[in-house]
Amino acid sequence: MKKNIRWLVIGVALLSTSTITAQQATLTSPNQHINVQVTSSGSNTASYLKVWYTAGGKTTEAIPRIDLGLLLNNQDYAKDLRFVKSGKPTVIQEQYTALHGKKLNRSNTANEVVIAFDNAAQNRLNLVIRAYNDGVAFRYELPEKQGSFTVNDELTAYTIAPETTRWMEKWNTANEGLYTAMSNDKVQQQEWCYPALFNTGDSACWFLLHESDVNRSYCGSKLSNLAEKASYKLTFPNPKDGRGKGESAPTISLPWKSPWRVIIMGSLADVVASTLVEDVAPASTLKNTAWVKPGLVSWNYWSDNHGTKDYNTVCRFADLAAAMHWPYTLLDWEWDAMGNGGKLEDALTYIQSKGIKPLMWYNSGGDHTWVNATPKDRMLTHENRVAEFTKLKQLGVAGVKIDFFESEKQDMIRYYLDILDDAAQFEMMVYFHGCIVPRGWSRTYPHLVTYEAVRGAEWYNNGPEFTTTAPEHNTILPFTRNVIGPMDYTPVTFTNSQFPHITSYGHELALSVLFESGMQHLADRPEGYYQLPDAPKNFLQQVPNTWDETRLLDGYPGKDVTLARRKGNTWYIAGINAELREKRKSLPLTFLPGNTRYQVTLIADGKHDKDFSTTYSVADSTGTFNVKLLRRGGFAAVLTPMQ
């Protein structure tokens, strides 16, 4: 692999009596498809990166400029940086296993170099760059042994060519917006959520911008092109976020490392399959993870916003979980006001008598949220968490859903991670709602099984808008939000909530495979599942929600998407259509092992939106997968190896 590392430092020129020194260095990915170049002029101009992508003999300048730099309260690490040295290029090579997600066996493999700079005050800044087969990651290091500072600004900014098409979500603290596709004169100037998807003007290269390993020493960031239309600058949280609680600018203590700035890059299939955000995150330190058990969950809130307040409703959803062979049911808000036949303890006893494990909702509490729903503040302090987790452990509760964070300031990042540390001590699984998008934490804290941070099926309760926007939105999420980590969309609803859906039953069934979440909450009311024909009902009784492998077979954001996911030796294929016309797909099955035949059960759209068509066939790697999708339609299939 070392033969694939190219490292060049070039250029010393003399003009008249002045000395102008320019340093350029290029680091290449192991497969030689991605090149990242750093340039430092040594003058009053900031250092910057460029990224190229090569495939099929064609090279594309994917990102023409990434500005670099930090501004501390008493130090400038941007202008007048002096190149000092480059370290010896090294190979990062690590294998690890994920407990949940899109892929079981992971490879953290890259070429890395550390470049040292001094600022005008002769203080050191290191830039760590990694080139992966599926992208680039870079971070800042301040290696001095002591000192505490405020980071007033981070100057990292991605210059994007105007003809590059981009799919971006306007910034909101809950990360629950819709994506807008833009290019050229349609590009809007806003603050934007992570992740952001881009396709170069020649269509040859796709890349996704994000960050990873955000920890207690920093805040979460977002992207902003308000100052310059073509430049997306990393931007700290708005001081008003979280009701104005906490500082927007993070404080750091040396030695210090920034989060990784992550660029997932390649074909669209490379982007969808990438685990780069988790690959660069720290490994888990949990010695025993046998208690981390992802699974499917019945959930009453979507069909009845006050469902957990009613003991009988809670029991009906426990019965649903048992009938569908799902291991969990969630008691959402108002469990502390439960009545109509029983209280919380009665419900927990009933749930566990059915062989189902309960999960419970909490308000994150504190002055950072306007929401006063109870129980509030039981997660807010270490002492409160220890008391509550002790009680939950005694009651047989397997995990907690914690809601309404409303900020990505440094104090809130610390709060998230404090919750995860305490939960691990009590072997309590966790998922966050009204929250940050994944930053690689599911690797470091594998008991963090999912996050919301998505406009999901709950929005059918919030107004009529989602009825018409959901079909397109659903085809964008597998290329954007769900690439970077688990996503609690709460999918697969056949009946209607407060506002109807116009996606077909086949479309809804497909979401159980298309959307990945360590806790997959299937949101419909019991009769929505009981009334299904045998084939889709059986499918939902056995569909996995953790995967050994994921492949994009076909698709384009906003139009359609087809994924194949493997669990053991069994493959699941699912696809959806966003457009107002029927489509026929004929997809080669070359990804299947060459020596195996499969029994194929295909559950596709029938004659109309609420009808299924189920067919059975035999296939192998030499065949094709043929299916028809209605407008806003979809399908799901299981391919079981034949003996």
CSV table of N, CA, C and O in Angstrom, one decimal, residues 522-626:
chain,number,residue,atom,x,y,z
A,522,LEU,N,-41.6,1.2,13.8
A,522,LEU,CA,-42.7,1.1,12.7
A,522,LEU,C,-43.9,1.8,13.3
A,522,LEU,O,-44.4,1.3,14.4
A,523,ALA,N,-44.4,2.8,12.7
A,523,ALA,CA,-45.2,3.8,13.3
A,523,ALA,C,-46.7,3.6,13.2
A,523,ALA,O,-47.5,4.3,13.9
A,524,ASP,N,-47.2,2.7,12.4
A,524,ASP,CA,-48.6,2.6,12.1
A,524,ASP,C,-49.4,2.0,13.3
A,524,ASP,O,-48.8,1.3,14.2
A,525,ARG,N,-50.7,2.2,13.4
A,525,ARG,CA,-51.6,1.6,14.4
A,525,ARG,C,-51.6,0.1,14.2
A,525,ARG,O,-51.4,-0.4,13.1
A,526,PRO,N,-52.0,-0.7,15.2
A,526,PRO,CA,-52.0,-2.1,15.0
A,526,PRO,C,-52.8,-2.6,13.8
A,526,PRO,O,-52.4,-3.5,13.1
A,527,GLU,N,-54.0,-2.1,13.6
A,527,GLU,CA,-54.8,-2.6,12.5
A,527,GLU,C,-54.2,-2.3,11.1
A,527,GLU,O,-54.4,-3.0,10.1
A,528,GLY,N,-53.3,-1.3,11.0
A,528,GLY,CA,-52.5,-1.1,9.8
A,528,GLY,C,-51.7,-2.2,9.4
A,528,GLY,O,-51.4,-2.5,8.2
A,529,TYR,N,-51.2,-3.0,10.4
A,529,TYR,CA,-50.3,-4.1,10.1
A,529,TYR,C,-51.2,-5.4,10.1
A,529,TYR,O,-50.9,-6.3,9.3
A,530,TYR,N,-52.2,-5.5,11.0
A,530,TYR,CA,-53.0,-6.8,11.0
A,530,TYR,C,-53.7,-7.0,9.7
A,530,TYR,O,-53.9,-8.1,9.3
A,531,GLN,N,-54.1,-5.9,9.0
A,531,GLN,CA,-54.9,-6.1,7.8
A,531,GLN,C,-54.1,-6.3,6.6
A,531,GLN,O,-54.7,-6.5,5.5
A,532,LEU,N,-52.8,-6.4,6.7
A,532,LEU,CA,-52.0,-6.6,5.5
A,532,LEU,C,-52.1,-8.0,5.0
A,532,LEU,O,-52.4,-9.0,5.8
A,533,PRO,N,-52.0,-8.2,3.7
A,533,PRO,CA,-51.9,-9.6,3.2
A,533,PRO,C,-50.7,-10.4,3.8
A,533,PRO,O,-49.8,-9.8,4.4
A,534,ASP,N,-50.7,-11.7,3.7
A,534,ASP,CA,-49.7,-12.5,4.3
A,534,ASP,C,-48.3,-12.1,3.9
A,534,ASP,O,-47.4,-12.1,4.8
A,535,ALA,N,-48.1,-11.9,2.7
A,535,ALA,CA,-46.7,-11.7,2.2
A,535,ALA,C,-46.1,-10.4,2.8
A,535,ALA,O,-45.0,-10.5,3.4
A,536,PRO,N,-46.7,-9.2,2.7
A,536,PRO,CA,-46.1,-8.1,3.4
A,536,PRO,C,-46.0,-8.2,4.9
A,536,PRO,O,-45.1,-7.7,5.5
A,537,LYS,N,-47.1,-8.8,5.5
A,537,LYS,CA,-47.0,-9.0,6.9
A,537,LYS,C,-45.9,-9.9,7.4
A,537,LYS,O,-45.1,-9.6,8.3
A,538,ASN,N,-45.7,-11.0,6.7
A,538,ASN,CA,-44.6,-11.9,7.0
A,538,ASN,C,-43.2,-11.2,6.8
A,538,ASN,O,-42.3,-11.4,7.5
A,539,PHE,N,-43.2,-10.3,5.7
A,539,PHE,CA,-41.9,-9.6,5.5
A,539,PHE,C,-41.6,-8.7,6.7
A,539,PHE,O,-40.4,-8.7,7.1
A,540,LEU,N,-42.6,-8.0,7.2
A,540,LEU,CA,-42.3,-7.1,8.3
A,540,LEU,C,-42.1,-7.8,9.6
A,540,LEU,O,-41.5,-7.3,10.6
A,541,GLN,N,-42.5,-9.1,9.7
A,541,GLN,CA,-42.2,-9.9,10.9
A,541,GLN,C,-40.7,-10.4,10.9
A,541,GLN,O,-40.3,-10.7,12.0
A,542,GLN,N,-40.1,-10.3,9.8
A,542,GLN,CA,-38.7,-10.9,9.8
A,542,GLN,C,-37.6,-10.0,9.2
A,542,GLN,O,-36.5,-10.3,9.2
A,543,VAL,N,-38.0,-8.8,8.7
A,543,VAL,CA,-37.0,-7.9,8.1
A,543,VAL,C,-36.0,-7.4,9.1
A,543,VAL,O,-36.4,-7.0,10.3
A,544,PRO,N,-34.7,-7.5,8.8
A,544,PRO,CA,-33.7,-7.0,9.8
A,544,PRO,C,-33.7,-5.5,9.9
A,544,PRO,O,-34.3,-4.8,9.0
A,545,ASN,N,-33.0,-5.0,10.8
A,545,ASN,CA,-32.7,-3.5,10.8
A,545,ASN,C,-31.2,-3.2,11.1
A,545,ASN,O,-30.9,-2.1,11.3
A,546,THR,N,-30.4,-4.3,11.1
A,546,THR,CA,-29.0,-4.1,11.1
A,546,THR,C,-28.5,-4.9,9.9
A,546,THR,O,-29.0,-6.0,9.6
A,547,TRP,N,-27.4,-4.5,9.3
A,547,TRP,CA,-27.0,-5.0,8.0
A,547,TRP,C,-25.5,-5.3,7.9
A,547,TRP,O,-24.7,-4.7,8.5
A,548,ASP,N,-25.2,-6.4,7.1
A,548,ASP,CA,-23.8,-6.8,6.9
A,548,ASP,C,-23.2,-6.0,5.7
A,548,ASP,O,-22.0,-5.9,5.6
A,549,GLU,N,-24.1,-5.6,4.8
A,549,GLU,CA,-23.6,-5.0,3.5
A,549,GLU,C,-24.7,-4.1,2.9
A,549,GLU,O,-25.9,-4.5,3.0
A,550,THR,N,-24.3,-3.0,2.3
A,550,THR,CA,-25.3,-2.2,1.6
A,550,THR,C,-24.8,-1.8,0.3
A,550,THR,O,-23.6,-1.4,0.1
A,551,ARG,N,-25.6,-1.9,-0.8
A,551,ARG,CA,-25.3,-1.5,-2.1
A,551,ARG,C,-26.4,-0.6,-2.7
A,551,ARG,O,-27.5,-1.0,-2.6
A,552,LEU,N,-26.0,0.5,-3.4
A,552,LEU,CA,-26.9,1.2,-4.2
A,552,LEU,C,-27.0,0.5,-5.6
A,552,LEU,O,-26.0,0.3,-6.3
A,553,LEU,N,-28.2,0.1,-6.0
A,553,LEU,CA,-28.3,-0.5,-7.3
A,553,LEU,C,-28.7,0.5,-8.4
A,553,LEU,O,-28.4,0.3,-9.5
A,554,ASP,N,-29.5,1.5,-8.0
A,554,ASP,CA,-30.0,2.5,-9.0
A,554,ASP,C,-30.6,3.7,-8.2
A,554,ASP,O,-31.0,3.5,-7.1
A,555,GLY,N,-30.6,4.8,-8.9
A,555,GLY,CA,-31.3,5.9,-8.3
A,555,GLY,C,-30.6,7.3,-8.5
A,555,GLY,O,-29.5,7.4,-9.0
A,556,TYR,N,-31.4,8.3,-8.2
A,556,TYR,CA,-31.0,9.7,-8.3
A,556,TYR,C,-31.8,10.5,-7.3
A,556,TYR,O,-33.0,10.3,-7.2
A,557,PRO,N,-31.2,11.4,-6.5
A,557,PRO,CA,-31.9,12.1,-5.4
A,557,PRO,C,-33.1,12.8,-6.0
A,557,PRO,O,-33.0,13.6,-6.9
A,558,GLY,N,-34.2,12.6,-5.3
A,558,GLY,CA,-35.5,13.2,-5.7
A,558,GLY,C,-36.3,12.6,-6.8
A,558,GLY,O,-37.4,13.0,-7.0
A,559,LYS,N,-35.7,11.5,-7.4
A,559,LYS,CA,-36.4,10.8,-8.4
A,559,LYS,C,-36.8,9.4,-8.0
A,559,LYS,O,-37.9,9.0,-8.0
A,560,ASP,N,-35.8,8.5,-7.7
A,560,ASP,CA,-36.0,7.2,-7.3
A,560,ASP,C,-34.8,6.6,-6.7
A,560,ASP,O,-33.7,7.2,-6.8
A,561,VAL,N,-34.9,5.5,-6.0
A,561,VAL,CA,-33.7,4.9,-5.3
A,561,VAL,C,-34.0,3.4,-5.1
A,561,VAL,O,-35.2,3.0,-4.8
A,562,THR,N,-33.0,2.6,-5.4
A,562,THR,CA,-33.1,1.1,-5.1
A,562,THR,C,-31.9,0.7,-4.4
A,562,THR,O,-30.7,0.9,-5.0
A,563,LEU,N,-32.0,0.1,-3.3
A,563,LEU,CA,-30.9,-0.4,-2.5
A,563,LEU,C,-31.0,-1.9,-2.3
A,563,LEU,O,-32.1,-2.5,-2.3
A,564,ALA,N,-29.8,-2.6,-2.2
A,564,ALA,CA,-29.7,-4.0,-1.8
A,564,ALA,C,-29.0,-4.0,-0.5
A,564,ALA,O,-27.9,-3.4,-0.4
A,565,ARG,N,-29.5,-4.7,0.5
A,565,ARG,CA,-28.8,-4.9,1.8
A,565,ARG,C,-28.8,-6.4,2.1
A,565,ARG,O,-29.7,-7.1,1.8
A,566,ARG,N,-27.6,-6.8,2.6
A,566,ARG,CA,-27.4,-8.2,3.0
A,566,ARG,C,-27.4,-8.4,4.5
A,566,ARG,O,-26.8,-7.6,5.2
A,567,LYS,N,-28.1,-9.5,4.9
A,567,LYS,CA,-28.0,-9.9,6.3
A,567,LYS,C,-27.7,-11.4,6.3
A,567,LYS,O,-28.5,-12.2,5.8
A,568,GLY,N,-26.5,-11.7,6.7
A,568,GLY,CA,-26.0,-13.1,6.6
A,568,GLY,C,-25.9,-13.5,5.1
A,568,GLY,O,-25.3,-12.8,4.3
A,569,ASN,N,-26.6,-14.5,4.6
A,569,ASN,CA,-26.6,-14.9,3.2
A,569,ASN,C,-27.8,-14.5,2.5
A,569,ASN,O,-28.0,-14.8,1.3
A,570,THR,N,-28.7,-13.8,3.2
A,570,THR,CA,-30.0,-13.3,2.6
A,570,THR,C,-29.9,-11.9,2.2
A,570,THR,O,-29.3,-11.0,2.9
A,571,TRP,N,-30.4,-11.6,1.0
A,571,TRP,CA,-30.4,-10.2,0.4
A,571,TRP,C,-31.8,-9.7,0.5
A,571,TRP,O,-32.8,-10.4,0.2
A,572,TYR,N,-31.9,-8.4,0.7
A,572,TYR,CA,-33.2,-7.6,0.7
A,572,TYR,C,-33.0,-6.5,-0.3
A,572,TYR,O,-32.0,-5.8,-0.3
A,573,ILE,N,-33.9,-6.4,-1.2
A,573,ILE,CA,-33.9,-5.3,-2.2
A,573,ILE,C,-35.1,-4.5,-2.1
A,573,ILE,O,-36.2,-5.0,-1.9
A,574,ALA,N,-35.0,-3.1,-2.1
A,574,ALA,CA,-36.2,-2.3,-1.9
A,574,ALA,C,-35.9,-1.0,-2.8
A,574,ALA,O,-34.8,-0.5,-2.9
A,575,GLY,N,-37.0,-0.5,-3.3
A,575,GLY,CA,-36.9,0.7,-4.1
A,575,GLY,C,-38.2,1.5,-4.0
A,575,GLY,O,-39.3,1.0,-3.8
A,576,ILE,N,-38.1,2.8,-4.3
A,576,ILE,CA,-39.2,3.7,-4.3
A,576,ILE,C,-39.1,4.7,-5.4
A,576,ILE,O,-38.0,5.0,-5.9
A,577,ASN,N,-40.2,5.2,-5.9
A,577,ASN,CA,-40.4,6.1,-7.0
A,577,ASN,C,-41.0,7.4,-6.4
A,577,ASN,O,-42.0,7.3,-5.8
A,578,ALA,N,-40.4,8.6,-6.7
A,578,ALA,CA,-41.0,9.8,-6.3
A,578,ALA,C,-41.8,10.5,-7.4
A,578,ALA,O,-42.6,11.4,-7.1
A,579,GLU,N,-41.7,10.1,-8.6
A,579,GLU,CA,-42.2,10.8,-9.7
A,579,GLU,C,-43.7,10.4,-10.0
A,579,GLU,O,-44.2,9.4,-9.5
A,580,LEU,N,-44.3,11.3,-10.8
A,580,LEU,CA,-45.7,11.1,-11.1
A,580,LEU,C,-45.9,10.3,-12.4
A,580,LEU,O,-46.8,10.5,-13.2
A,581,ARG,N,-45.1,9.3,-12.6
A,581,ARG,CA,-45.2,8.4,-13.7
A,581,ARG,C,-44.7,7.0,-13.2
A,581,ARG,O,-43.9,6.9,-12.4
A,582,GLU,N,-45.3,6.0,-13.8
A,582,GLU,CA,-44.9,4.6,-13.5
A,582,GLU,C,-43.5,4.4,-14.1
A,582,GLU,O,-43.1,5.0,-15.1
A,583,LYS,N,-42.8,3.5,-13.4
A,583,LYS,CA,-41.4,3.1,-13.9
A,583,LYS,C,-41.2,1.6,-13.9
A,583,LYS,O,-41.8,0.9,-13.1
A,584,ARG,N,-40.4,1.2,-14.8
A,584,ARG,CA,-40.0,-0.2,-14.8
A,584,ARG,C,-38.5,-0.3,-14.6
A,584,ARG,O,-37.8,0.4,-15.3
A,585,LYS,N,-38.1,-1.1,-13.7
A,585,LYS,CA,-36.7,-1.3,-13.4
A,585,LYS,C,-36.2,-2.7,-13.8
A,585,LYS,O,-36.9,-3.7,-13.6
A,586,SER,N,-35.1,-2.8,-14.5
A,586,SER,CA,-34.5,-4.1,-14.8
A,586,SER,C,-33.0,-4.0,-14.4
A,586,SER,O,-32.2,-3.3,-15.0
A,587,LEU,N,-32.7,-4.6,-13.2
A,587,LEU,CA,-31.5,-4.4,-12.6
A,587,LEU,C,-30.6,-5.7,-12.6
A,587,LEU,O,-31.2,-6.8,-12.2
A,588,PRO,N,-29.4,-5.7,-13.0
A,588,PRO,CA,-28.6,-6.9,-13.0
A,588,PRO,C,-28.3,-7.3,-11.6
A,588,PRO,O,-28.1,-6.5,-10.7
A,589,LEU,N,-28.2,-8.6,-11.4
A,589,LEU,CA,-28.0,-9.2,-10.1
A,589,LEU,C,-26.5,-9.7,-9.9
A,589,LEU,O,-26.2,-10.6,-9.2
A,590,THR,N,-25.6,-9.0,-10.6
A,590,THR,CA,-24.2,-9.4,-10.6
A,590,THR,C,-23.6,-9.3,-9.2
A,590,THR,O,-22.5,-9.9,-9.0
A,591,PHE,N,-24.2,-8.6,-8.3
A,591,PHE,CA,-23.6,-8.5,-6.9
A,591,PHE,C,-23.8,-9.8,-6.1
A,591,PHE,O,-23.2,-10.0,-5.1
A,592,LEU,N,-24.7,-10.7,-6.6
A,592,LEU,CA,-24.9,-12.0,-5.9
A,592,LEU,C,-23.7,-12.9,-6.1
A,592,LEU,O,-23.1,-12.9,-7.1
A,593,PRO,N,-23.5,-13.8,-5.1
A,593,PRO,CA,-22.4,-14.8,-5.3
A,593,PRO,C,-22.7,-15.7,-6.5
A,593,PRO,O,-23.8,-16.0,-6.8
A,594,GLY,N,-21.6,-16.0,-7.2
A,594,GLY,CA,-21.8,-16.7,-8.5
A,594,GLY,C,-22.3,-18.1,-8.5
A,594,GLY,O,-22.7,-18.7,-9.5
A,595,ASN,N,-22.2,-18.7,-7.3
A,595,ASN,CA,-22.5,-20.2,-7.2
A,595,ASN,C,-23.7,-20.5,-6.4
A,595,ASN,O,-23.9,-21.6,-5.9
A,596,THR,N,-24.6,-19.5,-6.3
A,596,THR,CA,-25.8,-19.6,-5.5
A,596,THR,C,-27.1,-19.2,-6.2
A,596,THR,O,-27.1,-18.2,-6.9
A,597,ARG,N,-28.1,-20.0,-6.0
A,597,ARG,CA,-29.4,-19.7,-6.6
A,597,ARG,C,-30.3,-19.2,-5.4
A,597,ARG,O,-30.1,-19.7,-4.3
A,598,TYR,N,-31.2,-18.3,-5.7
A,598,TYR,CA,-32.0,-17.6,-4.7
A,598,TYR,C,-33.5,-17.8,-5.0
A,598,TYR,O,-33.9,-17.6,-6.1
A,599,GLN,N,-34.2,-18.0,-3.9
A,599,GLN,CA,-35.7,-17.9,-4.0
A,599,GLN,C,-36.1,-16.5,-3.8
A,599,GLN,O,-35.7,-15.9,-2.8
A,600,VAL,N,-36.8,-15.9,-4.7
A,600,VAL,CA,-37.1,-14.5,-4.7
A,600,VAL,C,-38.6,-14.3,-4.4
A,600,VAL,O,-39.4,-14.8,-5.1
A,601,THR,N,-38.8,-13.5,-3.3
A,601,THR,CA,-40.2,-13.1,-3.0
A,601,THR,C,-40.3,-11.6,-3.2
A,601,THR,O,-39.6,-10.8,-2.5
A,602,LEU,N,-41.0,-11.2,-4.2
A,602,LEU,CA,-41.1,-9.8,-4.6
A,602,LEU,C,-42.5,-9.3,-4.3
A,602,LEU,O,-43.5,-9.8,-4.7
A,603,ILE,N,-42.6,-8.3,-3.4
A,603,ILE,CA,-43.8,-7.6,-3.0
A,603,ILE,C,-43.8,-6.2,-3.6
A,603,ILE,O,-43.1,-5.3,-3.1
A,604,ALA,N,-44.6,-6.1,-4.7
A,604,ALA,CA,-44.5,-4.8,-5.4
A,604,ALA,C,-45.9,-4.1,-5.4
A,604,ALA,O,-46.9,-4.7,-4.8
A,605,ASP,N,-46.0,-3.0,-6.1
A,605,ASP,CA,-47.2,-2.3,-6.3
A,605,ASP,C,-48.2,-3.2,-7.0
A,605,ASP,O,-47.8,-3.9,-8.0
A,606,GLY,N,-49.5,-3.2,-6.6
A,606,GLY,CA,-50.5,-3.9,-7.4
A,606,GLY,C,-51.2,-3.0,-8.4
A,606,GLY,O,-50.5,-2.1,-9.0
A,607,LYS,N,-52.5,-3.1,-8.5
A,607,LYS,CA,-53.2,-2.3,-9.5
A,607,LYS,C,-53.4,-0.9,-9.1
A,607,LYS,O,-53.6,0.0,-10.0
A,608,HIS,N,-53.3,-0.6,-7.8
A,608,HIS,CA,-53.5,0.8,-7.3
A,608,HIS,C,-52.7,0.9,-6.1
A,608,HIS,O,-52.0,0.0,-5.6
A,609,ASP,N,-52.7,2.2,-5.5
A,609,ASP,CA,-51.8,2.5,-4.5
A,609,ASP,C,-51.9,1.6,-3.2
A,609,ASP,O,-50.9,1.5,-2.5
A,610,LYS,N,-53.1,1.1,-3.0
A,610,LYS,CA,-53.3,0.3,-1.7
A,610,LYS,C,-53.3,-1.2,-2.0
A,610,LYS,O,-53.9,-1.9,-1.2
A,611,ASP,N,-52.8,-1.6,-3.1
A,611,ASP,CA,-52.8,-3.0,-3.5
A,611,ASP,C,-51.3,-3.5,-3.7
A,611,ASP,O,-50.4,-2.7,-4.0
A,612,PHE,N,-51.1,-4.7,-3.3
A,612,PHE,CA,-49.9,-5.4,-3.5
A,612,PHE,C,-49.9,-6.4,-4.6
A,612,PHE,O,-51.0,-7.0,-4.8
A,613,SER,N,-48.8,-6.7,-5.2
A,613,SER,CA,-48.7,-7.8,-6.1
A,613,SER,C,-47.5,-8.6,-5.7
A,613,SER,O,-46.3,-8.1,-5.7
A,614,THR,N,-47.7,-9.8,-5.3
A,614,THR,CA,-46.6,-10.7,-4.8
A,614,THR,C,-46.3,-11.8,-5.8
A,614,THR,O,-47.2,-12.5,-6.2
A,615,THR,N,-45.0,-11.9,-6.2
A,615,THR,CA,-44.6,-13.0,-7.1
A,615,THR,C,-43.4,-13.7,-6.5
A,615,THR,O,-42.7,-13.2,-5.7
A,616,TYR,N,-43.2,-14.9,-7.0
A,616,TYR,CA,-42.2,-15.8,-6.5
A,616,TYR,C,-41.4,-16.3,-7.7
A,616,TYR,O,-41.9,-16.6,-8.8
A,617,SER,N,-40.1,-16.3,-7.6
A,617,SER,CA,-39.2,-16.7,-8.7
A,617,SER,C,-37.9,-17.2,-8.2
A,617,SER,O,-37.6,-17.2,-7.0
A,618,VAL,N,-37.0,-17.7,-9.1
A,618,VAL,CA,-35.7,-18.1,-8.8
A,618,VAL,C,-34.7,-17.3,-9.6
A,618,VAL,O,-35.0,-17.0,-10.8
A,619,ALA,N,-33.6,-16.9,-9.0
A,619,ALA,CA,-32.6,-16.0,-9.6
A,619,ALA,C,-31.2,-16.4,-9.2
A,619,ALA,O,-31.0,-17.0,-8.2
A,620,ASP,N,-30.3,-15.9,-10.0
A,620,ASP,CA,-28.9,-16.0,-9.6
A,620,ASP,C,-28.1,-14.8,-10.2
A,620,ASP,O,-28.7,-13.9,-10.8
A,621,SER,N,-26.8,-14.8,-10.1
A,621,SER,CA,-26.0,-13.6,-10.5
A,621,SER,C,-26.0,-13.3,-12.0
A,621,SER,O,-25.6,-12.2,-12.4
A,622,THR,N,-26.5,-14.3,-12.8
A,622,THR,CA,-26.5,-14.0,-14.2
A,622,THR,C,-27.8,-13.4,-14.7
A,622,THR,O,-28.0,-13.0,-15.8
A,623,GLY,N,-28.8,-13.3,-13.8
A,623,GLY,CA,-30.1,-12.8,-14.1
A,623,GLY,C,-30.3,-11.3,-13.9
A,623,GLY,O,-29.4,-10.6,-13.5
A,624,THR,N,-31.5,-10.8,-14.1
A,624,THR,CA,-31.9,-9.5,-13.8
A,624,THR,C,-33.1,-9.4,-12.9
A,624,THR,O,-33.9,-10.4,-12.9
A,625,PHE,N,-33.3,-8.3,-12.2
A,625,PHE,CA,-34.4,-8.1,-11.3
A,625,PHE,C,-35.3,-7.2,-12.0
A,625,PHE,O,-34.9,-6.0,-12.2
A,626,ASN,N,-36.5,-7.6,-12.3
A,626,ASN,CA,-37.5,-6.8,-13.0
A,626,ASN,C,-38.7,-6.4,-12.1
A,626,ASN,O,-39.3,-7.3,-11.5
